[in-house]
mmCIF file of C-alpha atoms in Angstrom:
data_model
loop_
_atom_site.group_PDB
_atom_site.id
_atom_site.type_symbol
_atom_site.label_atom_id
_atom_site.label_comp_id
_atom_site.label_asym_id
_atom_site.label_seq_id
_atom_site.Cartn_x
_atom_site.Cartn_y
_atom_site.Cartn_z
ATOM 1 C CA UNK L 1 0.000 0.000 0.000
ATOM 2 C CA UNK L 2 1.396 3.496 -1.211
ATOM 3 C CA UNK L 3 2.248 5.715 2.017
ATOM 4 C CA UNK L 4 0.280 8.802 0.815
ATOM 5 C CA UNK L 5 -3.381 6.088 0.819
ATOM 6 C CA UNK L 6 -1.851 4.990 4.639
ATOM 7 C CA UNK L 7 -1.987 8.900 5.464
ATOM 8 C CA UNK L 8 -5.353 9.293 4.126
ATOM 9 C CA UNK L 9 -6.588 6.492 5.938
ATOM 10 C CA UNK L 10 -5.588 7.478 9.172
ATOM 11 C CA UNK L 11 -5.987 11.344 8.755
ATOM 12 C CA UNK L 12 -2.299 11.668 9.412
ATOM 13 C CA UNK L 13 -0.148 14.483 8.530
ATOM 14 C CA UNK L 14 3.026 14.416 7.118
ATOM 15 C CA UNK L 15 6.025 15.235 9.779
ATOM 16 C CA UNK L 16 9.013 14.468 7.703
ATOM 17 C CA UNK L 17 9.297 13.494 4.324
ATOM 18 C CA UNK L 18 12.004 10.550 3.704
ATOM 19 C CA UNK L 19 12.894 8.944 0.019
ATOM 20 C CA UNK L 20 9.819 7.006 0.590
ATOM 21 C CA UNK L 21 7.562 10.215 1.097
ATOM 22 C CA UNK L 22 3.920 10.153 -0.032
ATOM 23 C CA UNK L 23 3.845 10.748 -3.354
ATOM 24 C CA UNK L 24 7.043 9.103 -4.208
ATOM 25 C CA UNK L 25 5.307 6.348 -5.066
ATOM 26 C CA UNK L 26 6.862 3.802 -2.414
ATOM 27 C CA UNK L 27 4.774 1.591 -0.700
ATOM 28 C CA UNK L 28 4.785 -0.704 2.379
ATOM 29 C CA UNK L 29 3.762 -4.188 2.264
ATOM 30 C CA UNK L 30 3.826 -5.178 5.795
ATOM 31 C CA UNK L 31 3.293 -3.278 9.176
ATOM 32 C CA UNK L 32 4.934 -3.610 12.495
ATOM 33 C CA UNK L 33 3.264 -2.208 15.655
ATOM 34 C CA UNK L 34 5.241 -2.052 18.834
ATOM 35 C CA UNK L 35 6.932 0.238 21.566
ATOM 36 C CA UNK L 36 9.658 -2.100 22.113
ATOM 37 C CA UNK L 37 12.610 -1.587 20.171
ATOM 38 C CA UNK L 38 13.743 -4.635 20.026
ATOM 39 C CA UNK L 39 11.001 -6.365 18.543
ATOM 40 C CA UNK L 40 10.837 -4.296 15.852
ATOM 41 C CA UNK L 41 14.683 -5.414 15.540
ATOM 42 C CA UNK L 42 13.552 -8.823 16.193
ATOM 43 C CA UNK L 43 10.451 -9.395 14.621
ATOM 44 C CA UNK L 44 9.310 -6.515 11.879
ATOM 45 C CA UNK L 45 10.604 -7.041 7.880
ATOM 46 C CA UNK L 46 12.897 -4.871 5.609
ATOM 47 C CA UNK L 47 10.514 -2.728 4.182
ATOM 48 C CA UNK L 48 7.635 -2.800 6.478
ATOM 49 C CA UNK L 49 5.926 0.333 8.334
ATOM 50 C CA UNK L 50 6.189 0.579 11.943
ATOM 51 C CA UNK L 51 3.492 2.224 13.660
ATOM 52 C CA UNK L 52 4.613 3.036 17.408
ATOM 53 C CA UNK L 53 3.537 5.568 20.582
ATOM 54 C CA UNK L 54 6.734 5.922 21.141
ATOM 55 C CA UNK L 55 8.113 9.519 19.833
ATOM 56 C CA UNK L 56 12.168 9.059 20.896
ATOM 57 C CA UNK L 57 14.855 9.132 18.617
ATOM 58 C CA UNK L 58 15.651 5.588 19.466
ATOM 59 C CA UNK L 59 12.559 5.439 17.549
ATOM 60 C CA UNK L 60 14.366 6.569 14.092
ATOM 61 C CA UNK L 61 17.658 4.492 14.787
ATOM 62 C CA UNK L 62 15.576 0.947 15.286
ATOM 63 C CA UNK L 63 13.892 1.843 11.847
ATOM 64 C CA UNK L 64 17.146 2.907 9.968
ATOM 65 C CA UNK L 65 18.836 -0.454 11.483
ATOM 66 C CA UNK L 66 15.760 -2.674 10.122
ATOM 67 C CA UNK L 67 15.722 -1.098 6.790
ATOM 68 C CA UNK L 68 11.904 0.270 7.671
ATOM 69 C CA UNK L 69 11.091 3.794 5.299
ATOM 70 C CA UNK L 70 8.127 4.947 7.590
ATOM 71 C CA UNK L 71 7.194 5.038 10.911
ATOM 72 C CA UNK L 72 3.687 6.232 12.173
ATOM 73 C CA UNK L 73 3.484 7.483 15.628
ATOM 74 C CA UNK L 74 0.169 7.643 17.044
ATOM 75 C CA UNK L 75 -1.851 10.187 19.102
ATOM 76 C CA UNK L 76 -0.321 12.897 18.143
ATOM 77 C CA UNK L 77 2.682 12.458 19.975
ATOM 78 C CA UNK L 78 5.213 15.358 19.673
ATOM 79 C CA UNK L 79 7.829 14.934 17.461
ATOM 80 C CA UNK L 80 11.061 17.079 18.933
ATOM 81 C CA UNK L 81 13.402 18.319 16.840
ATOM 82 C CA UNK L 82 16.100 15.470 17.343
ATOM 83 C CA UNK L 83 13.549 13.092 16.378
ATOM 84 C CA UNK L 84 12.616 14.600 12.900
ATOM 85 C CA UNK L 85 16.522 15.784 12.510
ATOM 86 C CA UNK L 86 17.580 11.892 12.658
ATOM 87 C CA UNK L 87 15.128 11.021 10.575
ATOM 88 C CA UNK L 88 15.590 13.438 8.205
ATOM 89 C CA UNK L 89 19.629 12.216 7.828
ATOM 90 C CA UNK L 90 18.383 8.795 7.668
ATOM 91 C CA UNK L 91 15.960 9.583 4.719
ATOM 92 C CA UNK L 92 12.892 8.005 6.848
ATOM 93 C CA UNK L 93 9.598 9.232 6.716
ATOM 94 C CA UNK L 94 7.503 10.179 9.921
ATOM 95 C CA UNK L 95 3.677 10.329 9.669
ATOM 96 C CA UNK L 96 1.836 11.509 12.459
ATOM 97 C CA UNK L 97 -1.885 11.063 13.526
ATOM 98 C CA UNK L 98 -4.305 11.453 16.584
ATOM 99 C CA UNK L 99 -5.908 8.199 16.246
ATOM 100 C CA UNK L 100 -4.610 5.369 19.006
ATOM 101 C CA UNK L 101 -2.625 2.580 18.097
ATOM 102 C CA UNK L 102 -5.667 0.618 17.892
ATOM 103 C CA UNK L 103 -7.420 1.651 15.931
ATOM 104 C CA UNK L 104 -4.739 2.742 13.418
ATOM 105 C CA UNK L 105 -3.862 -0.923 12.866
ATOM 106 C CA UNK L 106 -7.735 -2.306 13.043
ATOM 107 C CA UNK L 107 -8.261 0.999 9.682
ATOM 108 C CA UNK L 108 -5.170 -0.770 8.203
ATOM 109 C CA UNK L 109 -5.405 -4.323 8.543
ATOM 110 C CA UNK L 110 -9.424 -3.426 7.231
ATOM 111 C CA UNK L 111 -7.633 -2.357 4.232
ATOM 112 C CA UNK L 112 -5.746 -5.532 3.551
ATOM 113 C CA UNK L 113 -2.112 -4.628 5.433
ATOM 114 C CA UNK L 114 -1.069 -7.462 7.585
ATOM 115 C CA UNK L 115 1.898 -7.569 10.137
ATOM 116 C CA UNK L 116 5.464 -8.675 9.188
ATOM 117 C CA UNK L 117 4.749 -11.552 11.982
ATOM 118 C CA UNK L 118 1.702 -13.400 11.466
ATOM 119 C CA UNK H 1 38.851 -10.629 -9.587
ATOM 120 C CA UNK H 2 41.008 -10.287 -6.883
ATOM 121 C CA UNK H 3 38.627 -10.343 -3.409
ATOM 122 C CA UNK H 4 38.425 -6.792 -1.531
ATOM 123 C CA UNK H 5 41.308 -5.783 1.320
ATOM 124 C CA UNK H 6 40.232 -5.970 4.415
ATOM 125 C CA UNK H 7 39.300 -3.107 6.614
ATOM 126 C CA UNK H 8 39.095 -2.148 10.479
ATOM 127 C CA UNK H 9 37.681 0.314 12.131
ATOM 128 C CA UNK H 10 36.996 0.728 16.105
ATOM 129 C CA UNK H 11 33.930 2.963 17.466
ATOM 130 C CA UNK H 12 34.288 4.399 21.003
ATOM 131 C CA UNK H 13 31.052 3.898 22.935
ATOM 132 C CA UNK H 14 30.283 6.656 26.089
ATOM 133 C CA UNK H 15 27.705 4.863 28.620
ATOM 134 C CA UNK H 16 24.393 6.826 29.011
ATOM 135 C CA UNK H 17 24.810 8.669 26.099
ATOM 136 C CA UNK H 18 20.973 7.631 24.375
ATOM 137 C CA UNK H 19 21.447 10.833 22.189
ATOM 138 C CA UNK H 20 24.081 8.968 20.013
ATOM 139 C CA UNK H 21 23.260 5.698 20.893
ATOM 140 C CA UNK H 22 23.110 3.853 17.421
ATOM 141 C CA UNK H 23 25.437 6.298 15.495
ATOM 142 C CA UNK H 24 28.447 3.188 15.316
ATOM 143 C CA UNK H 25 26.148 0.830 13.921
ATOM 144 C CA UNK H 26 24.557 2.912 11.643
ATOM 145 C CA UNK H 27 27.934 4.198 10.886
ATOM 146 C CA UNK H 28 29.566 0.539 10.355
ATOM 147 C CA UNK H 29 25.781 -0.365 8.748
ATOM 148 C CA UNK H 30 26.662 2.448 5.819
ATOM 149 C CA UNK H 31 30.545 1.123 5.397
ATOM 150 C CA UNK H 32 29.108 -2.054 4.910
ATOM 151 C CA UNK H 33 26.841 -0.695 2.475
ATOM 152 C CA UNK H 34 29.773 0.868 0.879
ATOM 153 C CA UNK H 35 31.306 -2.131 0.730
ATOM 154 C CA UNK H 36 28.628 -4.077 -1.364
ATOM 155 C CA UNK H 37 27.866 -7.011 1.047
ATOM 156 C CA UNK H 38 24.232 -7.844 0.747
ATOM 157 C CA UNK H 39 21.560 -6.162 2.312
ATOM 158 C CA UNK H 40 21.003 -9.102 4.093
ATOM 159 C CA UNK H 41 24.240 -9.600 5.834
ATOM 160 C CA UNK H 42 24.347 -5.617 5.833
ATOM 161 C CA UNK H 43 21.285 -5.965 8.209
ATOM 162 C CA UNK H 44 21.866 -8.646 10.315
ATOM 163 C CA UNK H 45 25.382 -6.771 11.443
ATOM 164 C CA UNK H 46 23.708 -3.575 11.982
ATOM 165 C CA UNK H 47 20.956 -5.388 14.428
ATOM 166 C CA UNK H 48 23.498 -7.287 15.966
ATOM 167 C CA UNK H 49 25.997 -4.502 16.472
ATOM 168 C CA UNK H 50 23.195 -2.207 17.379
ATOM 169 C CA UNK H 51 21.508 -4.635 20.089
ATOM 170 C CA UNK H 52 25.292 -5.175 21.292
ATOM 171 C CA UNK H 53 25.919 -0.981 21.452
ATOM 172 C CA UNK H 54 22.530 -0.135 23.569
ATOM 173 C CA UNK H 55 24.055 -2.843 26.238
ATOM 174 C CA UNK H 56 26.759 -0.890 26.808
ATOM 175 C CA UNK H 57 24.961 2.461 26.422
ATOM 176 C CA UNK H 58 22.308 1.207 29.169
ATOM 177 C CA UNK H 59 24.479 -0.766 31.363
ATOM 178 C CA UNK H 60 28.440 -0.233 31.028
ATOM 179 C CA UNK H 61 30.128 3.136 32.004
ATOM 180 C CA UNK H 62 32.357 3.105 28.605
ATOM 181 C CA UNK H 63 32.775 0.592 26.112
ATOM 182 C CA UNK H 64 34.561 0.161 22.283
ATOM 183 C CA UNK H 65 33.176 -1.530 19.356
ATOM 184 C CA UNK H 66 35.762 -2.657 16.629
ATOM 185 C CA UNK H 67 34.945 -4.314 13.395
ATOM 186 C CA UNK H 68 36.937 -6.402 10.613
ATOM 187 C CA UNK H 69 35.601 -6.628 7.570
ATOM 188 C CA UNK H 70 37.461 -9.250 5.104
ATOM 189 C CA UNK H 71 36.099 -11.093 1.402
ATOM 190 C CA UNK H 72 34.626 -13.804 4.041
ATOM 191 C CA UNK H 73 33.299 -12.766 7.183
ATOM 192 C CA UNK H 74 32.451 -9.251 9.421
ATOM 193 C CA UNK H 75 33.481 -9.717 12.640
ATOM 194 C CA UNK H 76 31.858 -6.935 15.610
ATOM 195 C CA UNK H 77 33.944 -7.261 19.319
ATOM 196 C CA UNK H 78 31.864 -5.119 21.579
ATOM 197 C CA UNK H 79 33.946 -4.940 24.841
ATOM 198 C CA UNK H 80 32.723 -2.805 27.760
ATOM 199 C CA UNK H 81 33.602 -1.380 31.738
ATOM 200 C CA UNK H 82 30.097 -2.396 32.994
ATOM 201 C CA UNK H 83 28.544 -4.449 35.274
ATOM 202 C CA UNK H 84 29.548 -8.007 34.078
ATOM 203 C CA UNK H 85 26.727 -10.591 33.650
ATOM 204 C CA UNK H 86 25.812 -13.052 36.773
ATOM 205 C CA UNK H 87 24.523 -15.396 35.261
ATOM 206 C CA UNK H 88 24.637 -15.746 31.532
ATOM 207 C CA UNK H 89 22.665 -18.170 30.586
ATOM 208 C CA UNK H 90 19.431 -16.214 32.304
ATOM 209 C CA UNK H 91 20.850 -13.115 30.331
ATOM 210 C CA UNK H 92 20.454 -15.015 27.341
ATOM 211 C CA UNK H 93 16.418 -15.947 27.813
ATOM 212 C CA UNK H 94 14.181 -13.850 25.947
ATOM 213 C CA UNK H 95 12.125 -11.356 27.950
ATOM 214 C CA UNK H 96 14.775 -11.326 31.072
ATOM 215 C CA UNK H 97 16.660 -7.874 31.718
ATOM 216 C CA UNK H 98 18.049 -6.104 34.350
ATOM 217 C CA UNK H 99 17.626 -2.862 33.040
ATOM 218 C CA UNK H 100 15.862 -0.094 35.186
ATOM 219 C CA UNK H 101 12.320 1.170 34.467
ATOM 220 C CA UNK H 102 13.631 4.808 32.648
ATOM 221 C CA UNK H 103 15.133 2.736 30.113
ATOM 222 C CA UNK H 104 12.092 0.247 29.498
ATOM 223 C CA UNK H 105 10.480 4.065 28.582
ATOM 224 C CA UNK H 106 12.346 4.968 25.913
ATOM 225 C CA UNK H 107 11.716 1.376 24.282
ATOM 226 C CA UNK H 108 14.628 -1.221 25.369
ATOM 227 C CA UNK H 109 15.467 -3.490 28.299
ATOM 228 C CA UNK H 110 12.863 -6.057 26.994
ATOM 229 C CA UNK H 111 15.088 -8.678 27.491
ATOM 230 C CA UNK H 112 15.769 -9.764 23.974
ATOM 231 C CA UNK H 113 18.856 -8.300 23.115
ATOM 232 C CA UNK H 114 21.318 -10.780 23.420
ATOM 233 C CA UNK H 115 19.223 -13.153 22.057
ATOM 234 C CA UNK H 116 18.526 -10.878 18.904
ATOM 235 C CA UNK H 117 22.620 -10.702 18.819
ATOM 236 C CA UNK H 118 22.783 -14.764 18.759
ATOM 237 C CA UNK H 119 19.639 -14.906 16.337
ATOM 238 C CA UNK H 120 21.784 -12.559 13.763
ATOM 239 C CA UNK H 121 25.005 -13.844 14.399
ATOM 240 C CA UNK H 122 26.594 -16.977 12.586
ATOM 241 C CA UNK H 123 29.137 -17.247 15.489
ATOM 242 C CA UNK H 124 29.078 -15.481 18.741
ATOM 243 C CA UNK H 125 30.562 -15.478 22.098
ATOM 244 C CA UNK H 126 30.051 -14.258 25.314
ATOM 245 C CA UNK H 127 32.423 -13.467 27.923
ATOM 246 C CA UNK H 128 32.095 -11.607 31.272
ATOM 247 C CA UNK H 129 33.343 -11.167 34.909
ATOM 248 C CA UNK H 130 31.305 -9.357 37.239
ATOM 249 C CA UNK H 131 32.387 -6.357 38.461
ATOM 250 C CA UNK H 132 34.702 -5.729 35.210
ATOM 251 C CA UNK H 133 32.914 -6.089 32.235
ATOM 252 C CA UNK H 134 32.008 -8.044 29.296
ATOM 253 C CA UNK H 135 33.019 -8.867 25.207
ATOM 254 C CA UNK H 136 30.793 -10.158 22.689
ATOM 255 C CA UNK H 137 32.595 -11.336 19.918
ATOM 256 C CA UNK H 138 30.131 -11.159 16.828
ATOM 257 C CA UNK H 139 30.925 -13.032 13.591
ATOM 258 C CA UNK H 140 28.772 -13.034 10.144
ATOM 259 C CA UNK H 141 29.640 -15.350 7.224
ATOM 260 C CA UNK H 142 29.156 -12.560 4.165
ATOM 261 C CA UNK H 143 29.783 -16.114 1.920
ATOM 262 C CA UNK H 144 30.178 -19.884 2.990
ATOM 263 C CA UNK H 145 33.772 -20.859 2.286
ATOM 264 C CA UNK H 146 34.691 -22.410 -0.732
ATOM 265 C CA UNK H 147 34.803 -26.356 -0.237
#
């Protein structure tokens, strides 16, 4: 699924644009949903889009590690500024939205995304 | 075609410091990408090496991480002033951890670090005395050798 249908869905916004920005055309074909860093070392897929509540740098580094282009943080969490620099270095896209985790994932998996661990 | 020279590099690590925790294994993740080893191998060092790198962050006071990189094989030695393990094998369970609960906030200390390191790793050891510190010693096979 192309990022820029994934914002739609979830009435996100845009925080920082990486290479796979809406509109580039990329597209994720697997999501990962966690707060634990490790797991989404452990368990999520190259490519995949992780969807967390977490808002930390540490955030940005797990994803650039795992090869992941997007990460959606939920509730509107504030994004600081070292957050969206790192990601901005690393080329990785940040969406943001108010929805909870929950129900980001039950709009998503509605639409056909499953998770990188089934 | 004559195989690639080998390279070295070592990364100093500062305990505590979660602002540039990750920058030596994203930095050793983009030499290797420089290098042309697979993606695959490319990201099973950079979890490993990363995993390996927020254990000292989180636990040690100081620590070093030093890479080889031949034709054959990367090689990651993480050595650290920390702690030391008690009891390794426990360390080695998934979902055990000793870290404290500010660190479990920012996303780590689920307990499946080291066994993300041996889940990456073709080889890897473990050594540690308590009250000095501990090495992992990190190998992955970039191609089987020839037979």
């Amino acid at each position: 699924m192309e990022l820029q249908r994934i914002v739609e869905l979830v009435e996100g916004k845009i925080v920082v644009s990486g290479r796979s920005s809406p509109g580039s055309g990329v597209s994720v074909t697997s999501v990962y949903s966690t707060d634990l860093m490790s797991d989404v070392l452990h368990y999520a897929i190259r490519g995949s889009l992780l969807i967390t509540g977490l808002n930390q740098s540490q955030v940005i580094r797990s994803a650039e590690i795992a090869d992941i282009p997007a990460v959606l943080v939920t509730q509107d969490k504030r994004i600081d500024r070292e957050m969206a620099e790192l990601a901005r270095a690393k080329d990785i896209t940040i969406i943001s939205t108010r929805l909870p985790m929950f129900t980001v994932c039950g709009i998503l998996y509605e639409q056909g995304l499953r998770s990188s661990r089934e | 075609m004559s195989a690639a020279e080998p390279i070295e590099g070592c990364f100093q690590l500062m305990g505590g410091d979660f602002t540039n925790a990750g920058a030596a294994s994203s930095e050793l993740k983009a030499i290797l990408a420089k290098r042309g080893v697979s993606q695959e191998v490319e990201r099973r060092v950079a979890i490993a090496a990363f995993e390996a790198e927020m254990n000292v962050i989180i636990h040690a006071v100081a620590g070093t991480m030093h890479y080889t990189i031949t034709s054959e094989a990367v090689k990651v030695t993480v050595t650290d002033m920390g702690p030391g393990i008690e009891d390794i094998e426990l360390a080695m369970q998934e979902g055990y951890s000793t870290a404290p609960d500010w660190v479990r906030e920012m996303g780590w200390g689920a307990g499946m670090g080291l066994p993300n390191i041996k889940k990456n790793a073709d080889l890897f050891s473990i050594d540690s005395v308590v009250g000095e510190g501990t090495t992992l010693e990190i190998t992955i096979h970039i191609k089987d050798r020839p037979c």
